mmCIF file of C-alpha atoms in Angstrom:
data_model
loop_
_atom_site.group_PDB
_atom_site.id
_atom_site.type_symbol
_atom_site.label_atom_id
_atom_site.label_comp_id
_atom_site.label_asym_id
_atom_site.label_seq_id
_atom_site.Cartn_x
_atom_site.Cartn_y
_atom_site.Cartn_z
ATOM 1 C CA MET A 19 -0.958 -26.455 14.913
ATOM 2 C CA LYS A 20 1.523 -23.636 15.546
ATOM 3 C CA ALA A 21 1.620 -22.813 11.824
ATOM 4 C CA GLU A 22 -2.187 -22.618 11.718
ATOM 5 C CA ASN A 23 -2.241 -20.267 14.712
ATOM 6 C CA GLU A 24 0.415 -18.084 13.089
ATOM 7 C CA GLN A 25 -1.584 -17.887 9.862
ATOM 8 C CA ARG A 26 -4.783 -17.089 11.761
ATOM 9 C CA THR A 27 -2.944 -14.327 13.630
ATOM 10 C CA GLY A 28 -1.554 -13.051 10.336
ATOM 11 C CA LEU A 29 -5.045 -12.900 8.842
ATOM 12 C CA LEU A 30 -6.267 -10.865 11.809
ATOM 13 C CA TYR A 31 -3.363 -8.447 11.376
ATOM 14 C CA GLY A 32 -4.103 -8.249 7.644
ATOM 15 C CA PHE A 33 -7.799 -7.537 8.205
ATOM 16 C CA GLY A 34 -6.794 -4.945 10.778
ATOM 17 C CA ALA A 35 -4.339 -3.176 8.458
ATOM 18 C CA TYR A 36 -6.548 -3.039 5.376
ATOM 19 C CA GLY A 37 -9.648 -2.417 7.463
ATOM 20 C CA MET A 38 -8.048 0.663 9.027
ATOM 21 C CA TRP A 39 -6.859 1.891 5.622
ATOM 22 C CA GLY A 40 -10.371 1.356 4.292
ATOM 23 C CA LEU A 41 -12.043 3.283 7.110
ATOM 24 C CA VAL A 42 -9.573 6.198 7.195
ATOM 25 C CA PRO A 43 -11.908 8.405 5.049
ATOM 26 C CA LEU A 44 -13.966 8.767 8.230
ATOM 27 C CA PHE A 45 -10.968 10.301 10.000
ATOM 28 C CA TRP A 46 -9.727 13.039 7.646
ATOM 29 C CA PRO A 47 -12.939 15.150 7.749
ATOM 30 C CA LEU A 48 -12.563 15.326 11.547
ATOM 31 C CA LEU A 49 -9.433 17.422 11.011
ATOM 32 C CA MET A 50 -11.202 20.207 9.161
ATOM 33 C CA PRO A 51 -10.822 23.199 8.948
ATOM 34 C CA SER A 52 -7.169 22.171 8.540
ATOM 35 C CA GLY A 53 -6.169 22.078 4.873
ATOM 36 C CA ALA A 54 -4.754 19.006 3.171
ATOM 37 C CA ILE A 55 -1.160 20.280 3.213
ATOM 38 C CA GLU A 56 -1.308 21.169 6.908
ATOM 39 C CA ILE A 57 -2.728 17.718 7.709
ATOM 40 C CA LEU A 58 -0.016 16.125 5.575
ATOM 41 C CA ALA A 59 2.709 18.082 7.393
ATOM 42 C CA HIS A 60 1.351 16.988 10.780
ATOM 43 C CA ARG A 61 1.176 13.421 9.517
ATOM 44 C CA MET A 62 4.875 13.530 8.616
ATOM 45 C CA VAL A 63 5.972 15.135 11.894
ATOM 46 C CA TRP A 64 3.945 12.936 14.237
ATOM 47 C CA SER A 65 4.641 9.737 12.243
ATOM 48 C CA LEU A 66 8.358 10.197 12.874
ATOM 49 C CA ALA A 67 7.686 10.503 16.605
ATOM 50 C CA VAL A 68 5.651 7.267 16.626
ATOM 51 C CA VAL A 69 8.121 5.173 14.602
ATOM 52 C CA ALA A 70 11.064 6.551 16.606
ATOM 53 C CA VAL A 71 9.422 5.273 19.798
ATOM 54 C CA ALA A 72 8.807 1.890 18.113
ATOM 55 C CA LEU A 73 12.438 1.628 16.987
ATOM 56 C CA LEU A 74 13.630 2.631 20.451
ATOM 57 C CA ALA A 75 11.525 -0.127 21.994
ATOM 58 C CA LEU A 76 12.781 -2.697 19.466
ATOM 59 C CA ARG A 77 16.389 -1.394 19.547
ATOM 60 C CA ARG A 78 16.620 -1.437 15.763
ATOM 61 C CA TRP A 79 19.047 1.368 14.929
ATOM 62 C CA SER A 80 21.951 -0.338 13.133
ATOM 63 C CA TRP A 81 20.397 0.137 9.667
ATOM 64 C CA ILE A 82 20.666 3.946 9.914
ATOM 65 C CA ALA A 83 24.469 4.062 9.610
ATOM 66 C CA GLU A 84 24.315 1.597 6.716
ATOM 67 C CA LEU A 85 21.739 3.754 4.889
ATOM 68 C CA VAL A 86 23.767 6.960 5.359
ATOM 69 C CA ARG A 87 26.817 5.267 3.828
ATOM 70 C CA GLN A 88 24.886 4.440 0.631
ATOM 71 C CA PRO A 89 24.125 7.647 -1.335
ATOM 72 C CA ARG A 90 22.145 5.783 -4.021
ATOM 73 C CA LYS A 91 19.913 4.115 -1.455
ATOM 74 C CA LEU A 92 19.497 7.392 0.396
ATOM 75 C CA GLY A 93 18.509 9.080 -2.865
ATOM 76 C CA LEU A 94 15.927 6.395 -3.601
ATOM 77 C CA THR A 95 14.559 6.825 -0.075
ATOM 78 C CA ALA A 96 14.193 10.567 -0.676
ATOM 79 C CA LEU A 97 12.409 9.845 -3.971
ATOM 80 C CA ALA A 98 10.095 7.373 -2.231
ATOM 81 C CA ALA A 99 9.343 9.989 0.441
ATOM 82 C CA SER A 100 8.477 12.576 -2.225
ATOM 83 C CA VAL A 101 6.196 10.196 -4.135
ATOM 84 C CA ILE A 102 4.319 8.991 -1.062
ATOM 85 C CA SER A 103 3.877 12.624 0.039
ATOM 86 C CA VAL A 104 2.055 13.321 -3.218
ATOM 87 C CA ASN A 105 -0.074 10.220 -2.675
ATOM 88 C CA TRP A 106 -0.924 11.051 0.940
ATOM 89 C CA GLY A 107 -1.637 14.718 0.255
ATOM 90 C CA LEU A 108 -3.848 14.033 -2.752
ATOM 91 C CA TYR A 109 -5.775 11.347 -0.877
ATOM 92 C CA ILE A 110 -6.475 13.648 2.085
ATOM 93 C CA TRP A 111 -7.583 16.422 -0.279
ATOM 94 C CA SER A 112 -9.824 13.995 -2.211
ATOM 95 C CA VAL A 113 -11.626 12.763 0.900
ATOM 96 C CA ASN A 114 -12.156 16.246 2.311
ATOM 97 C CA ASN A 115 -13.412 17.581 -1.023
ATOM 98 C CA GLY A 116 -16.040 14.954 -1.846
ATOM 99 C CA HIS A 117 -14.043 12.565 -4.049
ATOM 100 C CA VAL A 118 -13.965 9.426 -1.876
ATOM 101 C CA VAL A 119 -15.339 7.171 -4.650
ATOM 102 C CA GLU A 120 -12.838 8.465 -7.203
ATOM 103 C CA ALA A 121 -10.035 7.998 -4.664
ATOM 104 C CA SER A 122 -11.130 4.400 -4.039
ATOM 105 C CA LEU A 123 -10.928 3.786 -7.782
ATOM 106 C CA GLY A 124 -7.250 4.736 -7.640
ATOM 107 C CA TYR A 125 -6.530 1.864 -5.274
ATOM 108 C CA PHE A 126 -8.699 -0.527 -7.281
ATOM 109 C CA ILE A 127 -6.666 0.132 -10.438
ATOM 110 C CA ASN A 128 -3.331 0.270 -8.600
ATOM 111 C CA PRO A 129 -2.548 -3.450 -9.291
ATOM 112 C CA LEU A 130 -3.109 -2.833 -13.027
ATOM 113 C CA VAL A 131 -0.785 0.181 -13.010
ATOM 114 C CA THR A 132 1.792 -1.843 -11.073
ATOM 115 C CA ILE A 133 1.689 -4.520 -13.786
ATOM 116 C CA ALA A 134 2.088 -1.863 -16.484
ATOM 117 C CA LEU A 135 5.150 -0.456 -14.684
ATOM 118 C CA GLY A 136 6.597 -3.946 -14.460
ATOM 119 C CA VAL A 137 6.390 -4.233 -18.249
ATOM 120 C CA LEU A 138 7.576 -0.695 -19.079
ATOM 121 C CA VAL A 139 10.307 -0.301 -16.455
ATOM 122 C CA LEU A 140 11.425 -3.806 -15.497
ATOM 123 C CA GLY A 141 10.827 -5.495 -18.847
ATOM 124 C CA GLU A 142 8.581 -8.165 -17.349
ATOM 125 C CA ARG A 143 6.530 -10.396 -19.630
ATOM 126 C CA LEU A 144 2.808 -10.745 -19.052
ATOM 127 C CA ARG A 145 0.660 -13.816 -19.267
ATOM 128 C CA ARG A 146 -2.457 -13.714 -21.465
ATOM 129 C CA ALA A 147 -4.794 -13.222 -18.524
ATOM 130 C CA GLN A 148 -2.725 -10.274 -17.300
ATOM 131 C CA TRP A 149 -2.880 -8.649 -20.749
ATOM 132 C CA ALA A 150 -6.639 -9.174 -20.734
ATOM 133 C CA ALA A 151 -6.955 -7.585 -17.287
ATOM 134 C CA VAL A 152 -4.914 -4.548 -18.336
ATOM 135 C CA GLY A 153 -7.020 -4.188 -21.501
ATOM 136 C CA VAL A 154 -10.269 -4.296 -19.531
ATOM 137 C CA GLY A 155 -8.803 -1.795 -17.092
ATOM 138 C CA LEU A 156 -7.997 0.633 -19.910
ATOM 139 C CA ALA A 157 -11.549 0.250 -21.219
ATOM 140 C CA ALA A 158 -12.827 1.049 -17.726
ATOM 141 C CA VAL A 159 -10.801 4.278 -17.627
ATOM 142 C CA VAL A 160 -12.320 5.324 -20.976
ATOM 143 C CA VAL A 161 -15.859 4.601 -19.742
ATOM 144 C CA LEU A 162 -15.209 6.510 -16.497
ATOM 145 C CA ALA A 163 -13.732 9.437 -18.436
ATOM 146 C CA VAL A 164 -16.999 9.642 -20.373
ATOM 147 C CA GLY A 165 -18.985 9.390 -17.133
ATOM 148 C CA TYR A 166 -17.012 12.100 -15.340
ATOM 149 C CA GLY A 167 -16.733 14.287 -18.420
ATOM 150 C CA ARG A 168 -12.953 14.156 -17.942
ATOM 151 C CA PRO A 169 -10.308 11.502 -17.281
ATOM 152 C CA PRO A 170 -10.391 10.304 -13.636
ATOM 153 C CA TRP A 171 -7.248 12.282 -12.806
ATOM 154 C CA ILE A 172 -7.465 11.748 -9.053
ATOM 155 C CA SER A 173 -7.704 7.969 -9.476
ATOM 156 C CA LEU A 174 -4.891 7.863 -12.029
ATOM 157 C CA ALA A 175 -2.612 10.089 -9.935
ATOM 158 C CA LEU A 176 -3.208 8.005 -6.784
ATOM 159 C CA ALA A 177 -2.684 4.723 -8.640
ATOM 160 C CA CYS A 178 0.455 5.903 -10.465
ATOM 161 C CA SER A 179 2.040 7.485 -7.389
ATOM 162 C CA PHE A 180 1.426 4.418 -5.219
ATOM 163 C CA ALA A 181 2.605 2.022 -7.942
ATOM 164 C CA THR A 182 5.759 4.129 -8.387
ATOM 165 C CA TYR A 183 6.260 4.085 -4.625
ATOM 166 C CA GLY A 184 5.969 0.286 -4.662
ATOM 167 C CA LEU A 185 8.534 0.064 -7.479
ATOM 168 C CA ILE A 186 11.013 2.213 -5.538
ATOM 169 C CA LYS A 187 10.423 0.171 -2.373
ATOM 170 C CA LYS A 188 11.141 -2.989 -4.332
ATOM 171 C CA LYS A 189 14.527 -1.587 -5.307
ATOM 172 C CA LEU A 190 15.221 -0.349 -1.763
ATOM 173 C CA ASP A 191 14.447 -3.696 -0.103
ATOM 174 C CA MET A 192 13.971 -2.223 3.400
ATOM 175 C CA GLY A 193 11.646 -3.280 6.191
ATOM 176 C CA GLY A 194 8.344 -1.436 6.566
ATOM 177 C CA LEU A 195 9.165 0.232 9.881
ATOM 178 C CA GLU A 196 12.696 1.163 8.804
ATOM 179 C CA SER A 197 11.619 2.616 5.465
ATOM 180 C CA LEU A 198 8.798 4.645 7.043
ATOM 181 C CA THR A 199 11.280 6.012 9.593
ATOM 182 C CA ALA A 200 13.781 6.989 6.900
ATOM 183 C CA GLU A 201 11.124 8.600 4.712
ATOM 184 C CA THR A 202 9.512 10.586 7.527
ATOM 185 C CA ALA A 203 12.949 11.618 8.830
ATOM 186 C CA LEU A 204 13.760 13.127 5.425
ATOM 187 C CA LEU A 205 10.382 14.878 5.353
ATOM 188 C CA PHE A 206 10.471 16.018 8.980
ATOM 189 C CA LEU A 207 12.340 19.326 8.610
ATOM 190 C CA PRO A 208 10.359 20.578 5.564
ATOM 191 C CA ALA A 209 7.096 19.568 7.268
ATOM 192 C CA LEU A 210 8.063 21.166 10.583
ATOM 193 C CA GLY A 211 9.246 24.295 8.764
ATOM 194 C CA TYR A 212 5.903 24.568 6.986
ATOM 195 C CA LEU A 213 3.975 24.195 10.252
ATOM 196 C CA LEU A 214 6.129 26.845 11.943
ATOM 197 C CA TRP A 215 5.566 29.171 8.988
ATOM 198 C CA LEU A 216 1.798 28.630 9.223
ATOM 199 C CA GLY A 217 1.993 29.508 12.909
ATOM 200 C CA MET A 218 3.922 32.724 12.260
ATOM 201 C CA GLU A 219 1.394 33.678 9.584
ATOM 202 C CA GLY A 220 -1.458 33.088 12.008
ATOM 203 C CA ARG A 221 -2.932 30.414 9.735
ATOM 204 C CA SER A 222 -2.193 27.318 11.824
ATOM 205 C CA THR A 223 -5.202 25.427 13.156
ATOM 206 C CA PHE A 224 -3.112 23.418 15.630
ATOM 207 C CA THR A 225 -3.388 26.025 18.384
ATOM 208 C CA SER A 226 -6.476 27.927 17.264
ATOM 209 C CA GLN A 227 -9.121 25.168 17.257
ATOM 210 C CA GLY A 228 -8.846 23.840 20.796
ATOM 211 C CA LEU A 229 -7.101 20.925 22.493
ATOM 212 C CA GLY A 230 -9.352 18.324 20.877
ATOM 213 C CA HIS A 231 -8.338 19.443 17.400
ATOM 214 C CA SER A 232 -4.667 19.523 18.409
ATOM 215 C CA ALA A 233 -4.946 15.960 19.738
ATOM 216 C CA LEU A 234 -6.569 14.800 16.489
ATOM 217 C CA LEU A 235 -3.764 16.333 14.421
ATOM 218 C CA ALA A 236 -1.163 14.682 16.665
ATOM 219 C CA SER A 237 -2.950 11.333 16.278
ATOM 220 C CA THR A 238 -2.196 11.346 12.523
ATOM 221 C CA GLY A 239 1.100 9.699 13.486
ATOM 222 C CA LEU A 240 -0.753 6.750 14.990
ATOM 223 C CA VAL A 241 -3.179 6.614 12.049
ATOM 224 C CA THR A 242 -0.157 6.288 9.757
ATOM 225 C CA ALA A 243 1.989 3.906 11.798
ATOM 226 C CA ILE A 244 -0.460 1.399 13.323
ATOM 227 C CA PRO A 245 -1.849 0.009 10.017
ATOM 228 C CA LEU A 246 1.696 -0.269 8.665
ATOM 229 C CA ILE A 247 2.839 -2.200 11.742
ATOM 230 C CA CYS A 248 -0.163 -4.538 11.372
ATOM 231 C CA PHE A 249 0.649 -4.962 7.688
ATOM 232 C CA GLY A 250 4.237 -5.894 8.520
ATOM 233 C CA ALA A 251 3.024 -8.467 11.055
ATOM 234 C CA ALA A 252 0.642 -9.948 8.471
ATOM 235 C CA ALA A 253 3.246 -10.051 5.685
ATOM 236 C CA ILE A 254 5.499 -12.465 7.586
ATOM 237 C CA ARG A 255 2.648 -14.794 8.581
ATOM 238 C CA VAL A 256 0.408 -15.261 5.536
ATOM 239 C CA PRO A 257 1.181 -16.233 1.931
ATOM 240 C CA LEU A 258 1.697 -13.408 -0.563
ATOM 241 C CA SER A 259 -1.349 -14.568 -2.550
ATOM 242 C CA THR A 260 -3.549 -14.158 0.538
ATOM 243 C CA LEU A 261 -2.078 -10.725 1.207
ATOM 244 C CA GLY A 262 -2.823 -9.798 -2.399
ATOM 245 C CA LEU A 263 -6.495 -10.667 -1.902
ATOM 246 C CA LEU A 264 -6.692 -8.744 1.367
ATOM 247 C CA GLN A 265 -5.468 -5.554 -0.345
ATOM 248 C CA TYR A 266 -8.865 -5.158 -2.038
ATOM 249 C CA LEU A 267 -10.550 -4.683 1.346
ATOM 250 C CA ALA A 268 -9.340 -1.070 1.626
ATOM 251 C CA PRO A 269 -10.804 0.267 -1.652
ATOM 252 C CA VAL A 270 -13.994 -1.783 -1.116
ATOM 253 C CA PHE A 271 -14.533 -0.077 2.247
ATOM 254 C CA GLN A 272 -13.623 3.316 0.756
ATOM 255 C CA PHE A 273 -16.037 2.841 -2.128
ATOM 256 C CA ALA A 274 -18.835 1.758 0.219
ATOM 257 C CA LEU A 275 -18.231 4.779 2.447
ATOM 258 C CA GLY A 276 -18.249 7.108 -0.563
ATOM 259 C CA VAL A 277 -21.601 5.798 -1.808
ATOM 260 C CA VAL A 278 -23.428 4.973 1.440
ATOM 261 C CA TYR A 279 -22.007 7.388 4.014
ATOM 262 C CA PHE A 280 -20.851 10.397 1.967
ATOM 263 C CA HIS A 281 -23.704 9.979 -0.580
ATOM 264 C CA GLU A 282 -21.529 10.652 -3.634
ATOM 265 C CA ALA A 283 -23.250 10.400 -7.007
ATOM 266 C CA MET A 284 -22.972 7.125 -8.934
ATOM 267 C CA PRO A 285 -24.666 7.511 -12.344
ATOM 268 C CA PRO A 286 -24.955 4.400 -14.584
ATOM 269 C CA GLU A 287 -21.778 5.132 -16.570
ATOM 270 C CA ARG A 288 -19.726 5.204 -13.365
ATOM 271 C CA TRP A 289 -21.204 1.870 -12.270
ATOM 272 C CA ALA A 290 -20.277 0.521 -15.713
ATOM 273 C CA GLY A 291 -16.709 1.793 -15.344
ATOM 274 C CA PHE A 292 -16.312 0.367 -11.849
ATOM 275 C CA GLY A 293 -17.849 -2.894 -13.052
ATOM 276 C CA LEU A 294 -15.163 -3.196 -15.725
ATOM 277 C CA VAL A 295 -12.451 -2.496 -13.150
ATOM 278 C CA TRP A 296 -13.840 -5.232 -10.914
ATOM 279 C CA VAL A 297 -13.923 -7.669 -13.851
ATOM 280 C CA ALA A 298 -10.255 -6.872 -14.547
ATOM 281 C CA LEU A 299 -9.367 -7.495 -10.896
ATOM 282 C CA VAL A 300 -11.251 -10.806 -10.859
ATOM 283 C CA VAL A 301 -9.283 -11.943 -13.942
ATOM 284 C CA LEU A 302 -6.033 -10.744 -12.383
ATOM 285 C CA THR A 303 -6.710 -12.465 -9.061
ATOM 286 C CA TRP A 304 -7.789 -15.715 -10.723
ATOM 287 C CA ASP A 305 -4.604 -15.735 -12.810
ATOM 288 C CA ALA A 306 -2.414 -14.981 -9.779
ATOM 289 C CA LEU A 307 -3.981 -17.778 -7.722
ATOM 290 C CA ARG A 308 -3.717 -20.246 -10.614
ATOM 291 C CA ASN A 309 -0.076 -19.340 -11.207
ATOM 292 C CA SER A 310 0.667 -19.623 -7.487
ATOM 293 C CA ARG A 311 -0.855 -23.122 -7.337
ATOM 294 C CA ARG A 312 1.168 -24.195 -10.379
ATOM 295 C CA SER A 313 4.370 -22.841 -8.847
ATOM 296 C CA ARG A 314 3.739 -24.703 -5.583
ATOM 297 C CA ALA A 315 2.976 -27.893 -7.496
ATOM 298 C CA ARG A 316 6.231 -27.582 -9.469
ATOM 299 C CA LEU A 317 8.209 -27.011 -6.278
ATOM 300 C CA ALA A 318 6.540 -30.005 -4.623
ATOM 301 C CA ARG A 319 7.370 -32.231 -7.602
ATOM 302 C CA ALA A 320 10.946 -30.979 -7.680
ATOM 303 C CA GLY A 321 11.278 -31.621 -3.936
ATOM 304 C CA ALA A 322 9.842 -35.130 -4.267
ATOM 305 C CA GLU A 323 12.156 -35.952 -7.173
ATOM 306 C CA ALA A 324 15.177 -34.629 -5.258
ATOM 307 C CA GLY A 325 14.160 -36.724 -2.238
ATOM 308 C CA GLU A 326 13.800 -39.854 -4.366
ATOM 309 C CA ALA A 327 17.180 -39.244 -5.981
ATOM 310 C CA ALA A 328 18.832 -38.752 -2.594
ATOM 311 C CA ALA A 329 17.211 -41.908 -1.246
ATOM 312 C CA ALA A 330 18.306 -43.874 -4.289
ATOM 313 C CA ALA A 331 21.898 -42.668 -3.914
ATOM 314 C CA ALA A 332 22.078 -43.338 -0.169
ATOM 315 C CA PRO A 333 24.345 -46.200 0.990
ATOM 316 C CA GLY A 334 22.407 -49.352 1.706
ATOM 317 C CA SER A 335 19.586 -48.418 -0.640
ATOM 318 C CA ALA A 336 18.288 -51.176 -2.843
ATOM 319 C CA THR A 337 18.811 -48.971 -5.904
ATOM 320 C CA ALA A 338 22.121 -47.427 -4.808
ATOM 321 C CA PRO A 339 25.192 -48.445 -6.815
ATOM 322 C CA SER A 340 27.369 -51.067 -5.123
ATOM 323 C CA ARG A 341 30.688 -49.816 -3.726
ATOM 324 C CA GLU A 342 32.224 -53.277 -3.252
ATOM 325 C CA PRO A 343 34.870 -54.412 -5.762
ATOM 326 C CA ALA A 344 33.645 -56.726 -8.448
#
């Protein structure tokens, strides 16, 4: 019963995390006339404040000294911070410049790019269904390039930057809250310096657009941290396969907002391209679920066989070898 309650709680956290990420396109336009880089800088500064308070409440500081003593890990953290800055900044710019649908495509194709990186960088071998999904995904990019009259650069840049970020995080092996703290700490001084420079140039919107605008810019820290905290709570409570399915909620919401709320154009060739992407994701998800079931079945059989062997070898068992002298 306890396990079921934990999983139900994890699902709620997962829906909350991906739901918030999916609805965030409604938030960024509220920050205009701030530019994307100014919003990004505020996001970095205020995110550090939020996660610092969270770490203070949880008393989780010991990892900082360990990170500082490992130059390679610190370098990877700096690289992760740089890559996610590109991702965040481009996403904010995309939403505030009428490219919500194209941005959503980036997160739809992110799993396919992640698989490609696994092959190219980590030397992983793909199953047939995964190859098929990647092939359909490439066909979708070609169709969308024809529809847009250019390659979908925003989608590709978002997908590649986030997949690269995931690869670096895999090598770092740090908790979500800790890694966000380290990344925002490294970005804090450049971001703060940029905001101070904007203020000296008289181009900052933080103090020129009223208290409401200032409060919205400050709330970017919460918008960044709360979904991540919910994601971390979900990750320890639900199976990875379930979490993998939940990740599609965010781009689905973003796509729906782009078409229904922001009224972005969707000519037939774009529908065809998105349709191919969705086919690729269905194939990928089906293969992942099938492989997960097979893995669990193999583990269950191995556990049962080990249990039978242990029972057979136990003293007093009918099949255990006799220890009495002949």
